[in-house]
Amino acid sequence: NMMNFKKYLVPVIVLVAVFALVGAGTAFAIHSWGKYHWNISTTQSSESPLVLGDNLTTPAWKASLASASLDWNASVLRNQVIGGTNTNCNPILGRVEVCNATYGENNWLGIAQIWTYVGRSGHIAQALVKANDTYFNTPKYDTSEWRNFVICQEVGHTYGLDHQDEVFDNPNLGTCMDYTNDPSTNQQPNQHDYDMLTQIYAHLNETSDGGSPGGGKGKKPAGVGA
């Protein structure tokens, strides 16, 4: 029962990446997002893929999610996009809900949020991805390149990945997990992302969180470009 189960969940602090801020950053050889990951093995995710709930309101956003789903399915953690009607973008246990709305001038283009089970396992229970149409309704960001980049990055965060690089104006790494002012060549994951996920999901997990089996999502953002 979801009501009773809520006591086993604790929200993770939101980490925000704001593209409007240009300056010194960091490159990461290991770019897992702390210890956070789904309590599912690669075999389990092949048999029952992680659900990406499509609550997006435009064909352009739906196309970006479909592209991100296909790209991330080249990794060891499999997913499937399922249409939803979650207009309030509420988290749903065991799923990643993906939404867009005008969230205001808050300096982020996209944000991912995860809830984890209480304990030291770092297992994700549920997650949200939000795209901010306040910015995407402007000519600067109303492009497939920016939409693809942001959705790819936020879904990657919900898998348990951090950024590979947090410098905005250096050469692109060819991955959506790289901060940039020009997303044209950062549209998809790269091999480093896939290798990191192989490492994160190399072990066989168990259902030991005091509630339902694996499921959950991540919390993390992409920001506004200069």
PDB file of C-alpha atoms in Angstrom, residues 113-207:
ATOM      1  CA  GLN A 113      14.664  14.281  -8.750  1.00  0.00           C
ATOM      2  CA  ILE A 114      15.009  10.973  -6.993  1.00  0.00           C
ATOM      3  CA  TRP A 115      13.637   9.433  -3.819  1.00  0.00           C
ATOM      4  CA  THR A 116      15.605   6.644  -2.164  1.00  0.00           C
ATOM      5  CA  TYR A 117      14.798   3.953   0.336  1.00  0.00           C
ATOM      6  CA  VAL A 118      15.860   4.591   3.932  1.00  0.00           C
ATOM      7  CA  GLY A 119      19.139   2.838   4.673  1.00  0.00           C
ATOM      8  CA  ARG A 120      22.625   2.662   3.204  1.00  0.00           C
ATOM      9  CA  SER A 121      21.877   0.828  -0.021  1.00  0.00           C
ATOM     10  CA  GLY A 122      21.344   3.946  -2.131  1.00  0.00           C
ATOM     11  CA  HIS A 123      18.500   2.217  -3.963  1.00  0.00           C
ATOM     12  CA  ILE A 124      16.253   4.551  -5.918  1.00  0.00           C
ATOM     13  CA  ALA A 125      12.534   4.161  -5.328  1.00  0.00           C
ATOM     14  CA  GLN A 126      11.004   6.688  -7.738  1.00  0.00           C
ATOM     15  CA  ALA A 127      11.993   9.695  -9.841  1.00  0.00           C
ATOM     16  CA  LEU A 128      10.911  12.728 -11.799  1.00  0.00           C
ATOM     17  CA  VAL A 129      12.319  14.503 -14.838  1.00  0.00           C
ATOM     18  CA  LYS A 130      10.997  18.003 -15.555  1.00  0.00           C
ATOM     19  CA  ALA A 131      11.666  20.210 -18.590  1.00  0.00           C
ATOM     20  CA  ASN A 132      11.103  23.921 -18.137  1.00  0.00           C
ATOM     21  CA  ASP A 133       9.057  25.391 -20.990  1.00  0.00           C
ATOM     22  CA  THR A 134       9.555  28.894 -19.614  1.00  0.00           C
ATOM     23  CA  TYR A 135      12.878  28.743 -21.462  1.00  0.00           C
ATOM     24  CA  PHE A 136      12.037  26.229 -24.174  1.00  0.00           C
ATOM     25  CA  ASN A 137       9.262  28.532 -25.406  1.00  0.00           C
ATOM     26  CA  THR A 138      11.937  31.099 -26.349  1.00  0.00           C
ATOM     27  CA  PRO A 139      13.771  31.045 -29.712  1.00  0.00           C
ATOM     28  CA  LYS A 140      17.173  30.336 -28.126  1.00  0.00           C
ATOM     29  CA  TYR A 141      16.130  27.010 -26.636  1.00  0.00           C
ATOM     30  CA  ASP A 142      13.246  25.982 -28.882  1.00  0.00           C
ATOM     31  CA  THR A 143      15.413  23.544 -30.836  1.00  0.00           C
ATOM     32  CA  SER A 144      15.609  19.765 -31.048  1.00  0.00           C
ATOM     33  CA  GLU A 145      19.287  19.942 -29.999  1.00  0.00           C
ATOM     34  CA  TRP A 146      18.525  21.596 -26.662  1.00  0.00           C
ATOM     35  CA  ARG A 147      15.522  19.358 -25.996  1.00  0.00           C
ATOM     36  CA  ASN A 148      17.424  16.175 -26.840  1.00  0.00           C
ATOM     37  CA  PHE A 149      20.383  17.231 -24.700  1.00  0.00           C
ATOM     38  CA  VAL A 150      18.319  18.068 -21.624  1.00  0.00           C
ATOM     39  CA  ILE A 151      16.064  15.000 -21.698  1.00  0.00           C
ATOM     40  CA  CYS A 152      19.040  12.697 -22.318  1.00  0.00           C
ATOM     41  CA  GLN A 153      20.958  14.212 -19.389  1.00  0.00           C
ATOM     42  CA  GLU A 154      18.085  14.132 -16.921  1.00  0.00           C
ATOM     43  CA  VAL A 155      17.192  10.534 -17.730  1.00  0.00           C
ATOM     44  CA  GLY A 156      20.893   9.698 -17.282  1.00  0.00           C
ATOM     45  CA  HIS A 157      20.788  11.227 -13.809  1.00  0.00           C
ATOM     46  CA  THR A 158      17.835   9.027 -12.880  1.00  0.00           C
ATOM     47  CA  TYR A 159      19.954   6.011 -13.822  1.00  0.00           C
ATOM     48  CA  GLY A 160      22.571   7.081 -11.255  1.00  0.00           C
ATOM     49  CA  LEU A 161      24.987   9.061 -13.425  1.00  0.00           C
ATOM     50  CA  ASP A 162      26.560  12.398 -12.615  1.00  0.00           C
ATOM     51  CA  HIS A 163      28.090  14.811 -15.127  1.00  0.00           C
ATOM     52  CA  GLN A 164      31.300  13.841 -16.893  1.00  0.00           C
ATOM     53  CA  ASP A 165      32.369  17.480 -17.035  1.00  0.00           C
ATOM     54  CA  GLU A 166      31.074  20.716 -15.491  1.00  0.00           C
ATOM     55  CA  VAL A 167      32.907  23.291 -17.603  1.00  0.00           C
ATOM     56  CA  PHE A 168      30.581  25.102 -19.976  1.00  0.00           C
ATOM     57  CA  ASP A 169      32.931  26.563 -22.576  1.00  0.00           C
ATOM     58  CA  ASN A 170      35.520  23.830 -23.129  1.00  0.00           C
ATOM     59  CA  PRO A 171      35.332  21.350 -26.053  1.00  0.00           C
ATOM     60  CA  ASN A 172      32.349  19.018 -25.916  1.00  0.00           C
ATOM     61  CA  LEU A 173      32.940  15.419 -24.846  1.00  0.00           C
ATOM     62  CA  GLY A 174      30.273  14.057 -27.163  1.00  0.00           C
ATOM     63  CA  THR A 175      27.929  13.089 -24.341  1.00  0.00           C
ATOM     64  CA  CYS A 176      24.738  14.593 -22.938  1.00  0.00           C
ATOM     65  CA  MET A 177      26.308  14.204 -19.468  1.00  0.00           C
ATOM     66  CA  ASP A 178      28.686  17.089 -20.260  1.00  0.00           C
ATOM     67  CA  TYR A 179      27.918  20.744 -19.424  1.00  0.00           C
ATOM     68  CA  THR A 180      27.927  22.904 -22.535  1.00  0.00           C
ATOM     69  CA  ASN A 181      26.805  26.172 -24.087  1.00  0.00           C
ATOM     70  CA  ASP A 182      26.354  24.407 -27.437  1.00  0.00           C
ATOM     71  CA  PRO A 183      24.590  21.017 -27.256  1.00  0.00           C
ATOM     72  CA  SER A 184      24.913  20.210 -30.966  1.00  0.00           C
ATOM     73  CA  THR A 185      27.481  17.439 -30.406  1.00  0.00           C
ATOM     74  CA  ASN A 186      26.284  16.439 -26.919  1.00  0.00           C
ATOM     75  CA  GLN A 187      23.067  14.742 -28.005  1.00  0.00           C
ATOM     76  CA  GLN A 188      23.604  11.173 -26.744  1.00  0.00           C
ATOM     77  CA  PRO A 189      25.461   9.124 -24.132  1.00  0.00           C
ATOM     78  CA  ASN A 190      28.991   8.075 -25.013  1.00  0.00           C
ATOM     79  CA  GLN A 191      30.968   4.922 -24.246  1.00  0.00           C
ATOM     80  CA  HIS A 192      32.158   6.358 -20.926  1.00  0.00           C
ATOM     81  CA  ASP A 193      28.526   6.622 -19.799  1.00  0.00           C
ATOM     82  CA  TYR A 194      27.812   3.035 -20.849  1.00  0.00           C
ATOM     83  CA  ASP A 195      30.955   1.773 -19.103  1.00  0.00           C
ATOM     84  CA  MET A 196      29.986   3.620 -15.921  1.00  0.00           C
ATOM     85  CA  LEU A 197      26.530   2.041 -15.945  1.00  0.00           C
ATOM     86  CA  THR A 198      28.065  -1.392 -16.475  1.00  0.00           C
ATOM     87  CA  GLN A 199      30.123  -0.785 -13.344  1.00  0.00           C
ATOM     88  CA  ILE A 200      27.172   0.557 -11.334  1.00  0.00           C
ATOM     89  CA  TYR A 201      24.872  -2.357 -12.249  1.00  0.00           C
ATOM     90  CA  ALA A 202      27.494  -5.110 -12.281  1.00  0.00           C
ATOM     91  CA  HIS A 203      26.257  -6.636  -9.020  1.00  0.00           C
ATOM     92  CA  LEU A 204      23.062  -8.605  -8.513  1.00  0.00           C
ATOM     93  CA  ASN A 205      20.794  -6.629  -6.201  1.00  0.00           C
ATOM     94  CA  GLU A 206      18.389  -7.992  -3.654  1.00  0.00           C
ATOM     95  CA  THR A 207      15.026  -6.759  -2.411  1.00  0.00           C
TER      96      THR A 207
END
